[in-house]
PDB file of C-alpha atoms in Angstrom:
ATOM      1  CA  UNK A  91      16.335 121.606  15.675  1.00 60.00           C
ATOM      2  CA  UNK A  92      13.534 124.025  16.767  1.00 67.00           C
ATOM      3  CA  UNK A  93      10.087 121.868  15.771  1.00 76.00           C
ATOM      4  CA  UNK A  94       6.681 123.376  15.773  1.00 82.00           C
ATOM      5  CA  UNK A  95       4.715 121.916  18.913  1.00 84.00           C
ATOM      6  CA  UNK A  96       1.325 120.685  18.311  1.00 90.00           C
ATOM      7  CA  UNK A  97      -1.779 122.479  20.274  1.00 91.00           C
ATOM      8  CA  UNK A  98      -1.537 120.036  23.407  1.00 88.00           C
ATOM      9  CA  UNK A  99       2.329 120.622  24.268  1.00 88.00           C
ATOM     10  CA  UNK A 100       1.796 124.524  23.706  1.00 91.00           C
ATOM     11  CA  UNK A 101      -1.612 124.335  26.178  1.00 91.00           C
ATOM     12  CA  UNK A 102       0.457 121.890  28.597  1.00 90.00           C
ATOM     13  CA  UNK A 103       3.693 124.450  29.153  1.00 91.00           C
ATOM     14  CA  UNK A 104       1.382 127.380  29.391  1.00 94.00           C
ATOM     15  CA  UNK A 105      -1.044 126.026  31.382  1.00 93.00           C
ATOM     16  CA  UNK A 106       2.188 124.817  33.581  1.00 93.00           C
ATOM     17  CA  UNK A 107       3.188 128.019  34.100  1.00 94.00           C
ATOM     18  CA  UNK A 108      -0.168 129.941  34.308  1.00 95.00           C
ATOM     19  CA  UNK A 109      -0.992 127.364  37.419  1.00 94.00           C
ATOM     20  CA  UNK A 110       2.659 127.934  39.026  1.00 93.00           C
ATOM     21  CA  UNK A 111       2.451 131.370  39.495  1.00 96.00           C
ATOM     22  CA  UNK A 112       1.999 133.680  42.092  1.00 97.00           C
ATOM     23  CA  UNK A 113      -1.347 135.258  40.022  1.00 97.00           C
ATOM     24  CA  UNK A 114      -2.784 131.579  39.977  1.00 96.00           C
ATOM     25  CA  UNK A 115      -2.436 130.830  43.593  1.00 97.00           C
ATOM     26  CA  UNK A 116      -3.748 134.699  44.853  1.00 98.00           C
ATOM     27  CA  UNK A 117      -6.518 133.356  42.404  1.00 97.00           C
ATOM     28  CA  UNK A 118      -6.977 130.245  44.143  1.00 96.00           C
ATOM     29  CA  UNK A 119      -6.939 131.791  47.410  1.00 97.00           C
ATOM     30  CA  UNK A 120      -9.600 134.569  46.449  1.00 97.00           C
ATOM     31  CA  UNK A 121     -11.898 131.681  45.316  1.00 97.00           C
ATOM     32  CA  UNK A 122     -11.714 129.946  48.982  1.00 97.00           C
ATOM     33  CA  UNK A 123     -12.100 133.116  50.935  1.00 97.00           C
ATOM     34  CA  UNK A 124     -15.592 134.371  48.528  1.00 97.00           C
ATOM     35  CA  UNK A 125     -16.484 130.347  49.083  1.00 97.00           C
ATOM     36  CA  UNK A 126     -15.735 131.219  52.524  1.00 97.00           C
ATOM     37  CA  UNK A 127     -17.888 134.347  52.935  1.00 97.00           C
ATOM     38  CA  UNK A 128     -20.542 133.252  51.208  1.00 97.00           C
ATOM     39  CA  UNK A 129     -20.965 130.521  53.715  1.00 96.00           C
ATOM     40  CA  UNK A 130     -23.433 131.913  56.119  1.00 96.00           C
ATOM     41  CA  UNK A 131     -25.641 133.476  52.929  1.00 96.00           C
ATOM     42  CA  UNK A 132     -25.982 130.114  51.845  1.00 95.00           C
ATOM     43  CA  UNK A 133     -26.696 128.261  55.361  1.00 95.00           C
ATOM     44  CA  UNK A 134     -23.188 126.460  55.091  1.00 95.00           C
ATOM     45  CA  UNK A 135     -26.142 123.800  53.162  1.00 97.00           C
ATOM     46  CA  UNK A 136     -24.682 120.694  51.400  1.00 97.00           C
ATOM     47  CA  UNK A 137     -24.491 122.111  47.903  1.00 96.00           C
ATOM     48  CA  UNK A 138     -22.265 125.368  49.098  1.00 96.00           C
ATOM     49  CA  UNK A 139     -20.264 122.411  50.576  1.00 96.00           C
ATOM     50  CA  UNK A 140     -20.336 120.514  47.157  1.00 97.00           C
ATOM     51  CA  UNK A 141     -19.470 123.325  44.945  1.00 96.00           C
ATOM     52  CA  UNK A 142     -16.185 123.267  46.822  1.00 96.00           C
ATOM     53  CA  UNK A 143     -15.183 119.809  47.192  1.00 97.00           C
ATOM     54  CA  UNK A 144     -16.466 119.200  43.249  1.00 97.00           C
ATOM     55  CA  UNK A 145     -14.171 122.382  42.128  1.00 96.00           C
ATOM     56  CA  UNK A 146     -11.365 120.991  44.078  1.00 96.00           C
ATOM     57  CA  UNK A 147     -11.468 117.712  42.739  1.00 97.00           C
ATOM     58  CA  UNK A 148     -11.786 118.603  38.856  1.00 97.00           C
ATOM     59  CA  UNK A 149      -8.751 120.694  39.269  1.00 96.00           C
ATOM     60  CA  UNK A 150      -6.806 118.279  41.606  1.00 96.00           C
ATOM     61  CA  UNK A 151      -7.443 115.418  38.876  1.00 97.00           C
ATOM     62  CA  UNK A 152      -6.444 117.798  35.921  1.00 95.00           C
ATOM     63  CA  UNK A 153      -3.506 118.934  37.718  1.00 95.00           C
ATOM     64  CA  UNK A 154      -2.104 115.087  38.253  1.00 96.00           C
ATOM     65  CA  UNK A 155      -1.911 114.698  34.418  1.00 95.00           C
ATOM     66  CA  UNK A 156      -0.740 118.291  33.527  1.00 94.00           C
ATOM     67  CA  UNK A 157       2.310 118.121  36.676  1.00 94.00           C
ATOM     68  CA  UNK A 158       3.078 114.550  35.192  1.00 95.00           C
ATOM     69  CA  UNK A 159       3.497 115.728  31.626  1.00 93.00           C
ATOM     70  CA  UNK A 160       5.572 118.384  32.979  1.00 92.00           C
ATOM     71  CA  UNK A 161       8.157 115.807  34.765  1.00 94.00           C
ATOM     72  CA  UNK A 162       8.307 113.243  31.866  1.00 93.00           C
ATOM     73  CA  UNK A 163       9.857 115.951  29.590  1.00 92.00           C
ATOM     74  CA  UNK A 164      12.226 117.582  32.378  1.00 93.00           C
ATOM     75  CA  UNK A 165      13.198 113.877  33.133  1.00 92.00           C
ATOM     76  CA  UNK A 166      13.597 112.914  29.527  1.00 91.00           C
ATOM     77  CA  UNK A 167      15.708 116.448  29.218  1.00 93.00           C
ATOM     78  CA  UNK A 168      17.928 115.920  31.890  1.00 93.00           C
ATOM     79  CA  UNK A 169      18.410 112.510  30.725  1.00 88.00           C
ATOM     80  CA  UNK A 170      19.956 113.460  27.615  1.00 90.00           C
ATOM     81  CA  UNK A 171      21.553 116.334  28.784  1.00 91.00           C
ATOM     82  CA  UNK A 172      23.594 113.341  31.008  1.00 88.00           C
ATOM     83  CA  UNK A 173      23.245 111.298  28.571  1.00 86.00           C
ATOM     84  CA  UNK A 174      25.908 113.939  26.361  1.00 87.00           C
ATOM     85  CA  UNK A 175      27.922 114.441  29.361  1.00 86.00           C
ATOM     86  CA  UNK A 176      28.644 110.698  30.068  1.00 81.00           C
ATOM     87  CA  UNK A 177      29.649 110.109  25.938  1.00 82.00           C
ATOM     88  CA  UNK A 178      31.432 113.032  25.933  1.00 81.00           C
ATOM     89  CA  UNK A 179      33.896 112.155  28.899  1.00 75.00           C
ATOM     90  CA  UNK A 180      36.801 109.470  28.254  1.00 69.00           C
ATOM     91  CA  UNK A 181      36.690 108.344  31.871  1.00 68.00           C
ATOM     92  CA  UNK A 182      33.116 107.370  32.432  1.00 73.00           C
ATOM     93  CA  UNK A 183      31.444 104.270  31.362  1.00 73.00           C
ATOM     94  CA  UNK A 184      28.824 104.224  28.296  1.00 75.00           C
ATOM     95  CA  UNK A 185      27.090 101.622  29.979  1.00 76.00           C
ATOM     96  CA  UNK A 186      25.353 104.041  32.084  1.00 81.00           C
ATOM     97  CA  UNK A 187      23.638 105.725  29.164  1.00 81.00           C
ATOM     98  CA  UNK A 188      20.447 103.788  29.504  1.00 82.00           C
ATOM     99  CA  UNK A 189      20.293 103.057  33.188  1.00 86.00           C
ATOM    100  CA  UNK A 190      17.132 104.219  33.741  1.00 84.00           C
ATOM    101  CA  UNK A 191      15.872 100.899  31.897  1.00 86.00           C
ATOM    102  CA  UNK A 192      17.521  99.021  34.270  1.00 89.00           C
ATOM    103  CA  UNK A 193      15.445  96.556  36.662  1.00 92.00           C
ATOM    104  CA  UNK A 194      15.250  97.944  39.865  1.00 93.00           C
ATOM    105  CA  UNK A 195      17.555  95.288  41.172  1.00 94.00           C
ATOM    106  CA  UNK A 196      20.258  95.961  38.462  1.00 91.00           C
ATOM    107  CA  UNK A 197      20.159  99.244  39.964  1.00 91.00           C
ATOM    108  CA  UNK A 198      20.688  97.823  43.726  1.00 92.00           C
ATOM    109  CA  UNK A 199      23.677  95.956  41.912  1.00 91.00           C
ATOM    110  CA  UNK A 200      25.192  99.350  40.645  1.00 88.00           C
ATOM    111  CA  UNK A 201      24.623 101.092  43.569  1.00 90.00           C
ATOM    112  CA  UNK A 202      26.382  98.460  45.606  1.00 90.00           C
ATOM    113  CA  UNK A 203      29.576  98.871  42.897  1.00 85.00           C
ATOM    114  CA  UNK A 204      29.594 102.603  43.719  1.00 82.00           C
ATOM    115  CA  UNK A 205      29.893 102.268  47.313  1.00 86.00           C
ATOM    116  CA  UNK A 206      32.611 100.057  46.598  1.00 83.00           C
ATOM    117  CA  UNK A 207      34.069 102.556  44.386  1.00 78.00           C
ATOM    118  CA  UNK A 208      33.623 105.037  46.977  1.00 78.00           C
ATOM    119  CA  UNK A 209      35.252 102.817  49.666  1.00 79.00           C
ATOM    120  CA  UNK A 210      38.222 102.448  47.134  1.00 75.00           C
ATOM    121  CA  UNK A 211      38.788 106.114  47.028  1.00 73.00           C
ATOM    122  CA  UNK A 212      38.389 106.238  50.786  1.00 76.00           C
ATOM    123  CA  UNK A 213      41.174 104.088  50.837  1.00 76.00           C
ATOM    124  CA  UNK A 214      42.989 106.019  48.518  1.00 72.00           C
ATOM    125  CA  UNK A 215      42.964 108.977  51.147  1.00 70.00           C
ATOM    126  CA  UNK A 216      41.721 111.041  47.901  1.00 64.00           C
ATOM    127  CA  UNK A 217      38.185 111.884  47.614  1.00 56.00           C
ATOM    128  CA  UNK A 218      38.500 113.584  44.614  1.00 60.00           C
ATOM    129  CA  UNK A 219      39.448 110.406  42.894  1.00 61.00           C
ATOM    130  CA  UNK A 220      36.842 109.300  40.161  1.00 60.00           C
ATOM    131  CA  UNK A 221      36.396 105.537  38.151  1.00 60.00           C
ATOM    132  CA  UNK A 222      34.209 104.561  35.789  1.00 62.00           C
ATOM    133  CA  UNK A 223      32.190 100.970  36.242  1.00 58.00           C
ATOM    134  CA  UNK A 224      34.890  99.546  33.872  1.00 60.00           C
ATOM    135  CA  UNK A 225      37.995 100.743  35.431  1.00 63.00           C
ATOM    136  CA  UNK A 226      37.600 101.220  39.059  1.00 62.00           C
ATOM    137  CA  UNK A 227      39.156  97.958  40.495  1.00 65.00           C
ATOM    138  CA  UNK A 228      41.774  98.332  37.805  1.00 69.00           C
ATOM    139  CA  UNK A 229      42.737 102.041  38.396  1.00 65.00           C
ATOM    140  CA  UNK A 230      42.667 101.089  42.538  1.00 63.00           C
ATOM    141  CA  UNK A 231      45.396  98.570  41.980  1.00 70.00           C
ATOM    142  CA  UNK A 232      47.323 100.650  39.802  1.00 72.00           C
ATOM    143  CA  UNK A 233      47.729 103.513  41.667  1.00 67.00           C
ATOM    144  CA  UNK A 234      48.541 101.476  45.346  1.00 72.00           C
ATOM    145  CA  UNK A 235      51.173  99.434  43.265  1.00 78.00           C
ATOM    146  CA  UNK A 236      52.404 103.290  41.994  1.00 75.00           C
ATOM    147  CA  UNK A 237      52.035 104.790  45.521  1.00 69.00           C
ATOM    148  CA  UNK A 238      54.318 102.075  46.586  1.00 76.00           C
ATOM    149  CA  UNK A 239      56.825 102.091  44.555  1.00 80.00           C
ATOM    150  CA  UNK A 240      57.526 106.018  45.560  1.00 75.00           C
ATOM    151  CA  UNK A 241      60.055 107.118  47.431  1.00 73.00           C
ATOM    152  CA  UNK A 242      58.163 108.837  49.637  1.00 72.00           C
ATOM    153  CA  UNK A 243      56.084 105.403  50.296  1.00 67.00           C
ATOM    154  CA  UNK A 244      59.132 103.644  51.037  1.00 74.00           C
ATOM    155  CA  UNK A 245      60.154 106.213  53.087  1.00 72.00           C
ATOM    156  CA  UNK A 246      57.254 106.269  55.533  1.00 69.00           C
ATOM    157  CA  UNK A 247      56.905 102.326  55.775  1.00 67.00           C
ATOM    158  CA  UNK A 248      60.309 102.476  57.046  1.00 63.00           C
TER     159      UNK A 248
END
């Protein structure tokens, strides 16, 4: 499944990691301090100031677009990688697939089911416990009406 990237996704993942390491900020930091030094040579006048704030800006602005492209493919990776894990396991819901195309109050919705799923295995006295969106409620009453009809329950109640 190995594709040939075109020039701009080559440039973007090396320029990514040219700019996060340690070489590229000593780099960075070199440039301020000569900036720096040369202050006093050139009377600390307005254009020493501009060359600063101009350099600063280019790369600021070039930077927003490069660190953007960088986080729409690790999102879009880890997406599909839980994406797989969610179809691959028979308890969870394939609903969830393509939540993050969910309005932002569908997502308010789902998060209010999973702290009622979360209450439920409070509950339960079993953290560990796990539901899917589909099955929760019906797994919850299942396993109290189970729980109950133990010995052990019956037992204790007594």
């Amino acid at each position: 499944m190995k594709r040939r990237k075109n020039f701009f996704e080559r440039f973007s993942e090396w320029a990514t990691k040219a700019t996060g390491s340690s070489a590229a900020f000593i780099l960075a930091v070199s440039v301020v301090v000569v900036w720096a030094a040369s202050g006093p040579v050139a009377k600390y006048s307005q254009t020493w100031q501009l060359i600063i704030n101009t350099g600063t800006t280019i790369i600021t602005f070039l930077m927003v677009f490069l660190i953007q492209k960088s986080q729409n493919k690790d999102s879009k990776a880890i997406h599909l990688k839980l994406n797989e894990l969610i179809a691959s396991h028979e308890g969870t819901s394939n609903r969830m697939v393509d939540i993050e195309n969910l309005t932002e109050r569908e997502l308010d919705q789902l998060h209010k089911f999973y702290v009622q799923i979360s209450q439920l295995a409070e509950k339960e006295g079993d953290l560990t416990c796990t539901h899917s969106i589909d099955a929760a409620e019906e797994n919850n009453r299942n396993k109290s009406v189970s729980l109950k009809k133990r010995q052990s329950y019956i037992k204790r109640k007594n």
